Coordinates of C-alpha atoms in Angstrom, one line a residue:
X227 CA -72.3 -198.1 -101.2
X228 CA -72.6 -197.4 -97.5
X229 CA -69.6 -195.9 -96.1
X230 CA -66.9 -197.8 -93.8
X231 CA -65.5 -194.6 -92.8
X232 CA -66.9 -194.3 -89.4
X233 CA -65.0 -197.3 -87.6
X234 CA -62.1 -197.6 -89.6
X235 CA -60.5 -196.1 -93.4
X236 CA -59.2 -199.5 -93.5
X237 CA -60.2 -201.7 -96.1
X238 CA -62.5 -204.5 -95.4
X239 CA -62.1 -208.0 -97.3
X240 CA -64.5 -210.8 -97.7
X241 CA -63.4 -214.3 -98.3
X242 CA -66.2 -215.9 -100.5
X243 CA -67.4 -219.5 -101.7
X244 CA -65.2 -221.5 -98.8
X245 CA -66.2 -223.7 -95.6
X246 CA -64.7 -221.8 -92.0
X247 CA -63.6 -224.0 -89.6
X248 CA -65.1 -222.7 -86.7
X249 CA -66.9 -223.9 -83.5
X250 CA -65.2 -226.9 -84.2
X251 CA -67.8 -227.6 -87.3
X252 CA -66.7 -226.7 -91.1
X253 CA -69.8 -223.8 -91.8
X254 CA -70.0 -223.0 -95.4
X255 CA -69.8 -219.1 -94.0
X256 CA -67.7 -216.0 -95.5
X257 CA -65.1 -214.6 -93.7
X258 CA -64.3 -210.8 -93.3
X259 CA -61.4 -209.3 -92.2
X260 CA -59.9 -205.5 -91.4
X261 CA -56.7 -204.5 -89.8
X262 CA -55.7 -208.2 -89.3
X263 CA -58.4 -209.9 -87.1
X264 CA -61.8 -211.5 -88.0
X265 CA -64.7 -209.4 -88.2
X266 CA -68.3 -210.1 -87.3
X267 CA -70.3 -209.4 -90.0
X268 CA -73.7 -208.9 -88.1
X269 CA -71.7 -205.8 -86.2
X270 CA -70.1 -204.4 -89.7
X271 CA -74.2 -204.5 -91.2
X272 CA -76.2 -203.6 -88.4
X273 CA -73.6 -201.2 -86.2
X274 CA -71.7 -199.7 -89.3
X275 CA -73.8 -199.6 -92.5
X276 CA -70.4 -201.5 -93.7
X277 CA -69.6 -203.6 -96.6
X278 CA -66.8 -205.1 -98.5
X279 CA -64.3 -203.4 -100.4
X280 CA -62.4 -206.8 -101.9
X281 CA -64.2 -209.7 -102.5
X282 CA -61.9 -212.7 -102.9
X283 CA -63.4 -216.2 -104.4
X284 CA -61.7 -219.0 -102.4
X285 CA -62.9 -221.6 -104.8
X286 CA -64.6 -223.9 -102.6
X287 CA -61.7 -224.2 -100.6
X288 CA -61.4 -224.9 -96.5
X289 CA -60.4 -222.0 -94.5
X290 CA -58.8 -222.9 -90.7
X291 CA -56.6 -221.3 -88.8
X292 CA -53.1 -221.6 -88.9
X293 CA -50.9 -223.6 -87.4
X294 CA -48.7 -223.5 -84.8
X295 CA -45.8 -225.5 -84.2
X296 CA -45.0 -225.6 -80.2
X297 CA -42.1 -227.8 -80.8
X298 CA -39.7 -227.3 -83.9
X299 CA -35.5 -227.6 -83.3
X300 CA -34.9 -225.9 -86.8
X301 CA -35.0 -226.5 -90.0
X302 CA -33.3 -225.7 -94.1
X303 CA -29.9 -226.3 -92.4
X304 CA -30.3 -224.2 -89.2
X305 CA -30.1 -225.6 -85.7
X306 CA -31.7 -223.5 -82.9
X307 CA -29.4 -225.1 -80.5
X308 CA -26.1 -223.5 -82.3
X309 CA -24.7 -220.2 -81.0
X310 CA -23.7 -218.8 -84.2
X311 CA -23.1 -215.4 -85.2
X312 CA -25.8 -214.7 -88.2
X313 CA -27.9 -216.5 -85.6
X314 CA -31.2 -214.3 -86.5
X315 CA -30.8 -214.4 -89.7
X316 CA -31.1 -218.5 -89.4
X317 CA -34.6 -218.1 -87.0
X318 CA -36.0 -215.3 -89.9
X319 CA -34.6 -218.3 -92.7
X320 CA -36.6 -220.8 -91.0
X321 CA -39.8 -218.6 -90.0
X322 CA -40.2 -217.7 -93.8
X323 CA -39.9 -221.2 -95.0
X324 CA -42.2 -223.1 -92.6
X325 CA -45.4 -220.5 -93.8
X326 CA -45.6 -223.3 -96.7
X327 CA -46.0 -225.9 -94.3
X328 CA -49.4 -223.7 -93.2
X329 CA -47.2 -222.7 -89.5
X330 CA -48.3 -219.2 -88.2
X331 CA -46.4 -219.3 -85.4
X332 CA -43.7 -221.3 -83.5
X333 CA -41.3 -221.6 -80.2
X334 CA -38.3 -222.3 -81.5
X335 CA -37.2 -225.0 -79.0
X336 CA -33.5 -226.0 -77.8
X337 CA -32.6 -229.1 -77.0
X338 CA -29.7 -229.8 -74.0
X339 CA -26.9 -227.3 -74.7
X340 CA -23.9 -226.2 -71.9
X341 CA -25.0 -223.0 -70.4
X342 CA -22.7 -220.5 -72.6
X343 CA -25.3 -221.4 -75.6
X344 CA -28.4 -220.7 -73.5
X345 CA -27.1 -217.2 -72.7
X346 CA -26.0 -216.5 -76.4
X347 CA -29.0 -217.7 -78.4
X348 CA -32.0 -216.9 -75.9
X349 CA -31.4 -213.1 -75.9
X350 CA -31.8 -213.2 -79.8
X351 CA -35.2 -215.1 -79.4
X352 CA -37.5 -212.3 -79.4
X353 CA -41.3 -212.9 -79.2
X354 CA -42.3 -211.2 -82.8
X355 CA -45.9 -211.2 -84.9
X356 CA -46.0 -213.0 -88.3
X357 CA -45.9 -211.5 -91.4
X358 CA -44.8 -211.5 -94.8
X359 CA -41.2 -212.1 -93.1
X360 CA -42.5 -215.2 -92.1
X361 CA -43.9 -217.1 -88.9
X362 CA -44.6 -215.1 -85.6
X363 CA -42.2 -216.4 -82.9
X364 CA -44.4 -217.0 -79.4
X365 CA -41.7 -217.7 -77.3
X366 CA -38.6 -220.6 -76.8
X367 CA -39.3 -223.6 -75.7
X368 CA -36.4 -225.2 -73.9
X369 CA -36.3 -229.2 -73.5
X370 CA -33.3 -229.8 -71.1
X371 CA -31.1 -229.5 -69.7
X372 CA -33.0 -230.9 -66.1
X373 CA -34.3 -234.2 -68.0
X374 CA -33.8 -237.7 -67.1
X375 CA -30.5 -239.9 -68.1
X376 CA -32.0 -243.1 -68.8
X377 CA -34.3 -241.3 -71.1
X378 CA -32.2 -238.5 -72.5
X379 CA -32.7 -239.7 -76.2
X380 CA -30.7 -237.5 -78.6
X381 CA -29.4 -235.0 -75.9
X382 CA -25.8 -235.2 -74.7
X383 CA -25.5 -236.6 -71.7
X384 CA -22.5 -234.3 -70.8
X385 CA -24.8 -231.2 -70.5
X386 CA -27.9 -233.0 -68.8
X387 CA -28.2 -231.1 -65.0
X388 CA -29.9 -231.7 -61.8
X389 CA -31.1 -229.3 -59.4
X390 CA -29.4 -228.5 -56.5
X391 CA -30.1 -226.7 -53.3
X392 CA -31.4 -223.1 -54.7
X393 CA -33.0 -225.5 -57.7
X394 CA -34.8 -222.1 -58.7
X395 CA -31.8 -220.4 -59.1
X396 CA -30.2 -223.5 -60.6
X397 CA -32.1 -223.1 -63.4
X398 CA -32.1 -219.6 -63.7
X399 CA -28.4 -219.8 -63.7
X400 CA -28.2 -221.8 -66.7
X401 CA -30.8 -220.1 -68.8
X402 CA -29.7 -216.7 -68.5
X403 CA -32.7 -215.2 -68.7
X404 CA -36.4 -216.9 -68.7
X405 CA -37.8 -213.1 -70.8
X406 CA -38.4 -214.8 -74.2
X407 CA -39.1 -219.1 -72.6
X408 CA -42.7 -219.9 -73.1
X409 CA -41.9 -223.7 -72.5
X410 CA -39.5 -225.9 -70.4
X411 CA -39.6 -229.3 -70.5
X412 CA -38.5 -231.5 -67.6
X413 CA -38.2 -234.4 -65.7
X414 CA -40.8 -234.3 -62.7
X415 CA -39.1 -237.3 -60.5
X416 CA -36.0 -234.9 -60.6
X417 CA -35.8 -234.0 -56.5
X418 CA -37.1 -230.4 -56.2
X419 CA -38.8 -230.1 -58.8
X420 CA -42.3 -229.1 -57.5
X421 CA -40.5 -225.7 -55.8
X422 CA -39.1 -225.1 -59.9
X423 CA -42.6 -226.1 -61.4
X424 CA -44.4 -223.7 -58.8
X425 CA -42.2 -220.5 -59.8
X426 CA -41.9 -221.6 -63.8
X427 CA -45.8 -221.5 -63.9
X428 CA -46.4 -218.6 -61.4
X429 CA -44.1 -216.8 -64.2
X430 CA -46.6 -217.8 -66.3
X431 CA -44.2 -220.5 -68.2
X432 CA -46.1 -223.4 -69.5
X433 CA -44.1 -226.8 -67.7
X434 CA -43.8 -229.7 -69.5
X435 CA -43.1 -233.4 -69.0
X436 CA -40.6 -235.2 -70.5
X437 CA -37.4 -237.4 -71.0
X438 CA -38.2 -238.9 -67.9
X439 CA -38.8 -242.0 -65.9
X440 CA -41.9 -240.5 -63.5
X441 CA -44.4 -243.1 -62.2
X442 CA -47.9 -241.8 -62.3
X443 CA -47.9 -240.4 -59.1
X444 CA -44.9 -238.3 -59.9
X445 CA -46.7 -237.3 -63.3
X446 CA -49.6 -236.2 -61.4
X447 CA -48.3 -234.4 -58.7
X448 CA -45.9 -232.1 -61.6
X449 CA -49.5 -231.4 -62.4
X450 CA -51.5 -230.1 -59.1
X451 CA -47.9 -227.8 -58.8
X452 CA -49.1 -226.3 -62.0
X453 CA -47.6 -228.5 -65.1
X454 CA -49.5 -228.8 -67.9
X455 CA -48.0 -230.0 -71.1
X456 CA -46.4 -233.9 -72.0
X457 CA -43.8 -233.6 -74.3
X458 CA -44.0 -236.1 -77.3
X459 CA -46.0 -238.3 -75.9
X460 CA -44.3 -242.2 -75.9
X461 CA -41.0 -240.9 -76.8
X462 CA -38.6 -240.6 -74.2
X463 CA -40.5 -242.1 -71.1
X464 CA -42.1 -245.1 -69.7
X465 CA -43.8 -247.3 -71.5
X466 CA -47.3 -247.8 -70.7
X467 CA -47.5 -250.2 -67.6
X468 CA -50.7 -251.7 -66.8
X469 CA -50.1 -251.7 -63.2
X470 CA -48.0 -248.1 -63.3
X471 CA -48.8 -246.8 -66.7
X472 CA -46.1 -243.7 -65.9
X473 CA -46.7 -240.2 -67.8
X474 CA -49.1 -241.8 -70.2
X475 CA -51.3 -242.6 -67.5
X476 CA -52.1 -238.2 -67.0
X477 CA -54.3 -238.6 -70.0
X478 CA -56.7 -240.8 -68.2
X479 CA -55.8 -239.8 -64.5
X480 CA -58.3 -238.6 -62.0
X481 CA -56.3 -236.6 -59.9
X482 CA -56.2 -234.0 -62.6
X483 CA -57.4 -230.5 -60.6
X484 CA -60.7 -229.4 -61.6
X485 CA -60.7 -227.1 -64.5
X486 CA -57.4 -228.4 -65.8
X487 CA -56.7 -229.8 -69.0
X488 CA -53.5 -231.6 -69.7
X489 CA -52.2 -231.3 -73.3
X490 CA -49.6 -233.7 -75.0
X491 CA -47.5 -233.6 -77.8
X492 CA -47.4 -236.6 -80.5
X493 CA -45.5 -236.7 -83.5
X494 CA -47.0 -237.7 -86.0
X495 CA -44.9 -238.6 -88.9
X496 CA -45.5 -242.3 -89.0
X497 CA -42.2 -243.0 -87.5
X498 CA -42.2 -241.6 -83.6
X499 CA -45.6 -243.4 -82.9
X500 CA -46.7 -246.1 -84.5
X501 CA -50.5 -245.6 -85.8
X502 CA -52.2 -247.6 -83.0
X503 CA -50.5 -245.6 -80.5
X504 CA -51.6 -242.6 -82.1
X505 CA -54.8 -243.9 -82.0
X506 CA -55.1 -245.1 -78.3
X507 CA -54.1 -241.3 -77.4
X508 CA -56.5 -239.5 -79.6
X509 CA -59.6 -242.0 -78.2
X510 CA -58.1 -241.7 -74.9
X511 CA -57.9 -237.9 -74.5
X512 CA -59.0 -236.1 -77.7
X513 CA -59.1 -233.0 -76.6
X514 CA -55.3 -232.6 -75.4
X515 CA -53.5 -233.7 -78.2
X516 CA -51.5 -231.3 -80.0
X517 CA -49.3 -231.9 -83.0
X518 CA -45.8 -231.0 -83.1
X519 CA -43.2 -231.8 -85.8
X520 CA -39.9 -232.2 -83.6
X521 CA -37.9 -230.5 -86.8
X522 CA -34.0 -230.9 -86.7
X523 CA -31.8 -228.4 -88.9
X524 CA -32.1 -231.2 -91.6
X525 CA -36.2 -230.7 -92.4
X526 CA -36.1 -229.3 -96.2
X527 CA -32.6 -231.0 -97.0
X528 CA -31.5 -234.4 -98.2
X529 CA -30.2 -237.4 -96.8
X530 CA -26.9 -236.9 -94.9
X531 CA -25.4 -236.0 -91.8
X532 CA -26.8 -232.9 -90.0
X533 CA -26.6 -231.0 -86.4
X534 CA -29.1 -231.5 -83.5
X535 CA -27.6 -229.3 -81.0
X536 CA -24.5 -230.7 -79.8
X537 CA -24.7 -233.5 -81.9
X538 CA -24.1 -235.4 -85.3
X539 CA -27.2 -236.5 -86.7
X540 CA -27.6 -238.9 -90.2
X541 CA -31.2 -238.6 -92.0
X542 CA -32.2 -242.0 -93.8
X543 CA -35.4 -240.9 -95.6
X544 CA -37.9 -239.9 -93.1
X545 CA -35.9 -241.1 -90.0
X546 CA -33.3 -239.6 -88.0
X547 CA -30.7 -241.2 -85.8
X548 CA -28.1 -239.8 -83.5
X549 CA -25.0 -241.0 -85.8
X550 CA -23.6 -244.2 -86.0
X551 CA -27.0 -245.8 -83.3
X552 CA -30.5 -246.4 -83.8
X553 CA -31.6 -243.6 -81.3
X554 CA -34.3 -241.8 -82.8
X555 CA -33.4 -237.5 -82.7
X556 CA -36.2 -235.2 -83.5
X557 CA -37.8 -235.7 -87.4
X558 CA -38.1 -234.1 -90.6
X559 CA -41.5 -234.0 -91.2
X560 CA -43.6 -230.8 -91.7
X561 CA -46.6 -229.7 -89.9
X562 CA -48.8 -230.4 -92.6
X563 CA -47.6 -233.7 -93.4
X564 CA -48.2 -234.3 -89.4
X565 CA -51.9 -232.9 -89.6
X566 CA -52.6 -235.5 -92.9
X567 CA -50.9 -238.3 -91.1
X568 CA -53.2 -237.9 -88.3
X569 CA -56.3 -238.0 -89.8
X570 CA -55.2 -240.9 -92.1
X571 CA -54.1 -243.0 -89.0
X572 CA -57.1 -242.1 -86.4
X573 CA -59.9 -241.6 -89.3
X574 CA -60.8 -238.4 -87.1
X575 CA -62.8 -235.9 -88.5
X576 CA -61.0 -233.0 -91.1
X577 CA -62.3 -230.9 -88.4
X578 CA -60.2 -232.8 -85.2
X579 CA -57.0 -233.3 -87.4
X580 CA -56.8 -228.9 -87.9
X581 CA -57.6 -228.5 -84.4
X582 CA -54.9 -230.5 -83.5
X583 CA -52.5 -228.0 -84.8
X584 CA -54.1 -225.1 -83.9
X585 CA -57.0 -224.8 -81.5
X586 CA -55.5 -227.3 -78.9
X587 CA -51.7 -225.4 -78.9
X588 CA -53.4 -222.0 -78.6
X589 CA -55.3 -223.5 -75.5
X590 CA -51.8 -224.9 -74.2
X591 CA -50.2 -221.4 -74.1
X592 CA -53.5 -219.5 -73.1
X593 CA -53.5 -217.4 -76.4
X594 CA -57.0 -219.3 -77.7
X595 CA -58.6 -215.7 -77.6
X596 CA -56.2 -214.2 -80.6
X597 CA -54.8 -217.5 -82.4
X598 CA -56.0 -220.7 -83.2
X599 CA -59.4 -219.7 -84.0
X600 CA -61.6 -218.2 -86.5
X601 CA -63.5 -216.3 -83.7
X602 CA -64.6 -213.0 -84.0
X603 CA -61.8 -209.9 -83.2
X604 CA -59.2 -213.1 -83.4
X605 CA -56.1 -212.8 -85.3
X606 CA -56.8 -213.4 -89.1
X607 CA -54.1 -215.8 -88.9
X608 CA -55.4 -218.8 -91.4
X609 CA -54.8 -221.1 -94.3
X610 CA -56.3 -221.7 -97.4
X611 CA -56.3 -225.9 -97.9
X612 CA -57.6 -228.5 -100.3
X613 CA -59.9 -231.2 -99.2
X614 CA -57.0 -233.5 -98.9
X615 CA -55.8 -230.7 -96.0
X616 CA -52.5 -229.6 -98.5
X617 CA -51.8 -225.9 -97.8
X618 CA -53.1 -224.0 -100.6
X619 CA -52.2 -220.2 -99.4
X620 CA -51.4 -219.0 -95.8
X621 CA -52.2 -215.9 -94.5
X622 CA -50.9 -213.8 -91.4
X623 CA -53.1 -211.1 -90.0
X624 CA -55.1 -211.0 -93.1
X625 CA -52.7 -211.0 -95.4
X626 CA -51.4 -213.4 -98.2
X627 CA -47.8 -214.2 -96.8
X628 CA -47.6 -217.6 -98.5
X629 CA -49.2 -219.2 -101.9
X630 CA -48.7 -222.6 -103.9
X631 CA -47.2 -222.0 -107.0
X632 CA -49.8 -224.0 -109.1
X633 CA -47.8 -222.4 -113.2
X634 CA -46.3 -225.7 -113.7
X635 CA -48.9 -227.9 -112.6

């Protein structure tokens, strides 16, 4: 057998008899993989005389990458949004449990807290690769506290802030510290916004739009000062107008700068959106649409009251209400279960649907050259799934971090 000995001693593995989603196309290829990224094996032939040293039989199953959750509030009883002493050990509880939901990687996202919990809990978010201790961590994403009051959903109105004079400094003020924020979410009619937009984005910190009553020209002019994300899409803002159709209208806008793409967030549990609305999105702006769960604390547990932040929240089934009203607060449904929903509602292509949760939120944070792909010298970040997309094994970096327990099937 040729020798691999003159690139690398480590081992090479193959990945047989499966269909890799890449190029946006399922191609009944085999994928190989050393020292966690994707190998090309016209390189490994020609350039090394290389070869396998595992072969693994995937069973005919689908191989994609894996997902990655830009929006997820906690989960299994922990609530990102909660100062609390064992703290880590609540992200690491949460990282290791979403890998069966096929997530890769995550921003752990706050909703509107008082300041003192911004500067206890965003020094223990630190930016971390996956592994078998579970998800890799890309960055926070903070949604609030500079958000609109008529459209503040579940956060407490008590913390919501504007900004004031040094609006820059406002914000830095309450944060803390902006080293481990890959996200902030905002309300772009807020006055002086464009000056924090400018310096959140020249820091390369992705701006997104959100709780907020913005008319379209608002919407679009967050954009040309460098926004580029909607946060859950119909929840939390206008409704579509026909004569001002608000933040919806960005997907369709022409005043987009060249080269720009703007991305939006749905979720898509069957509850947030209803199916058309899902569906008028996706036709309307396919490329953009990224899936995100909006996970509270109570994902994983039963009915009952949990926490969302500074709040009380009561799960009935698969909806969640701010106790004792009807206002909708985050969800409880898994990535996966997103992804499934998705295709079932927009009859997209199994192709579209994975994408969803992993090509397009790659694109959104500019990290499409290591994750969310099955390119060559990417991350082997994937997932092994059925042909009704249920999450058969995950892997991280090559290796098997997450399988199905199929013994008592």
């Amino acid at each position: 057998m040729p020798s691999n000995k003159s690139v690398s001693d480590a081992p090479i593995v193959q990945f047989t008899n499966c269909r890799i989603l890449r190029d946006h196309q399922l191609q009944r290829e085999d994928l190989w993989v050393r020292e966690g990224k994707i190998l090309n094996p016209e390189k490994l032939f020609f350039d090394e005389k290389g070869s396998a040293d595992v072969q693994l039989d995937c069973k005919n199953s689908i191989i994609a990458p894996g997902f990655i959750d830009v929006q997820i509030n906690g989960g299994f009883g922990v609530d990102f949004s909660l100062a609390t002493d064992d703290f880590k050990s609540g992200i690491d509880l949460v990282s290791q449990k979403i890998l069966s939901h096929g997530v890769t990687s995550f921003c752990p996202t706050l909703v509107t807290s008082p300041p003192s919990v911004y500067h206890q809990v965003l020094p223990q978010i630190g930016v971390r690769n996956g592994g078998a201790h579970g998800a890799g961590i890309l960055g926070a994403h903070l949604e609030g506290p500079f958000i609109s009051k008529e459209k503040k959903g579940a956060h407490p109105e008590h913390c919501l802030r504007t900004f004031e004079a040094g609006a820059f400094q406002d914000l830095l003020a309450t944060y803390g510290s902006l080293d481990c924020v890959q996200i902030v979410t905002l309300a772009p009619e807020m006055r002086r916004s464009s000056e924090v937009i400018r310096e959140l984005t020249k820091r390369g910190i992705c701006v997104s739009l959100g709780h907020s009553v913005a008319n379209l020209s608002q919407a679009e002019e967050a954009v040309q000062h460098g926004a580029t994300f909607i946060t859950h899409l119909f929840n939390a803002m206008l409704p579509f107008h026909h004569r001002d159709p608000g933040i919806v209208g960005l997907l369709t806008s022409d005043k987009i700068p060249a080269g720009r793409r703007v991305f939006y967030g749905m979720i898509s549990d069957g509850i947030h959106t209803n199916p058309a609305a899902l569906r008028i999105a996706h036709r309307a702006h396919p490329k953009g649409l990224v899936l995100v769960t909006d996970a509270i604390a109570g994902m994983g547990l039963a009915p009952g009251r949990h926490t969302l932040g500074q709040q009380v929240v009561e799960i009935d089934g698969l909806n969640t209400y701010i106790a004792g009203t009807k206002t909708l607060s985050g969800s409880v449904a898994t990535m996966d279960t997103c992804v499934r929903h998705f295709q079932e509602a927009t009859g997209c292509s199994v192709e579209t649907a994975l994408e969803a949760a992993s090509l397009h939120p790659a694109q959104l944070l500019g990290i499409e050259h290591k994750k969310g792909t099955l390119d060559y010298d990417s991350d082997a970040d994937f997932l092994m799934l059925n042909d009704n997309l249920y999450v058969q094994a995950t892997y991280i970096a090559g290796e098997e971090v997450w399988r199905q327990d199929v013994s008592g099937m």
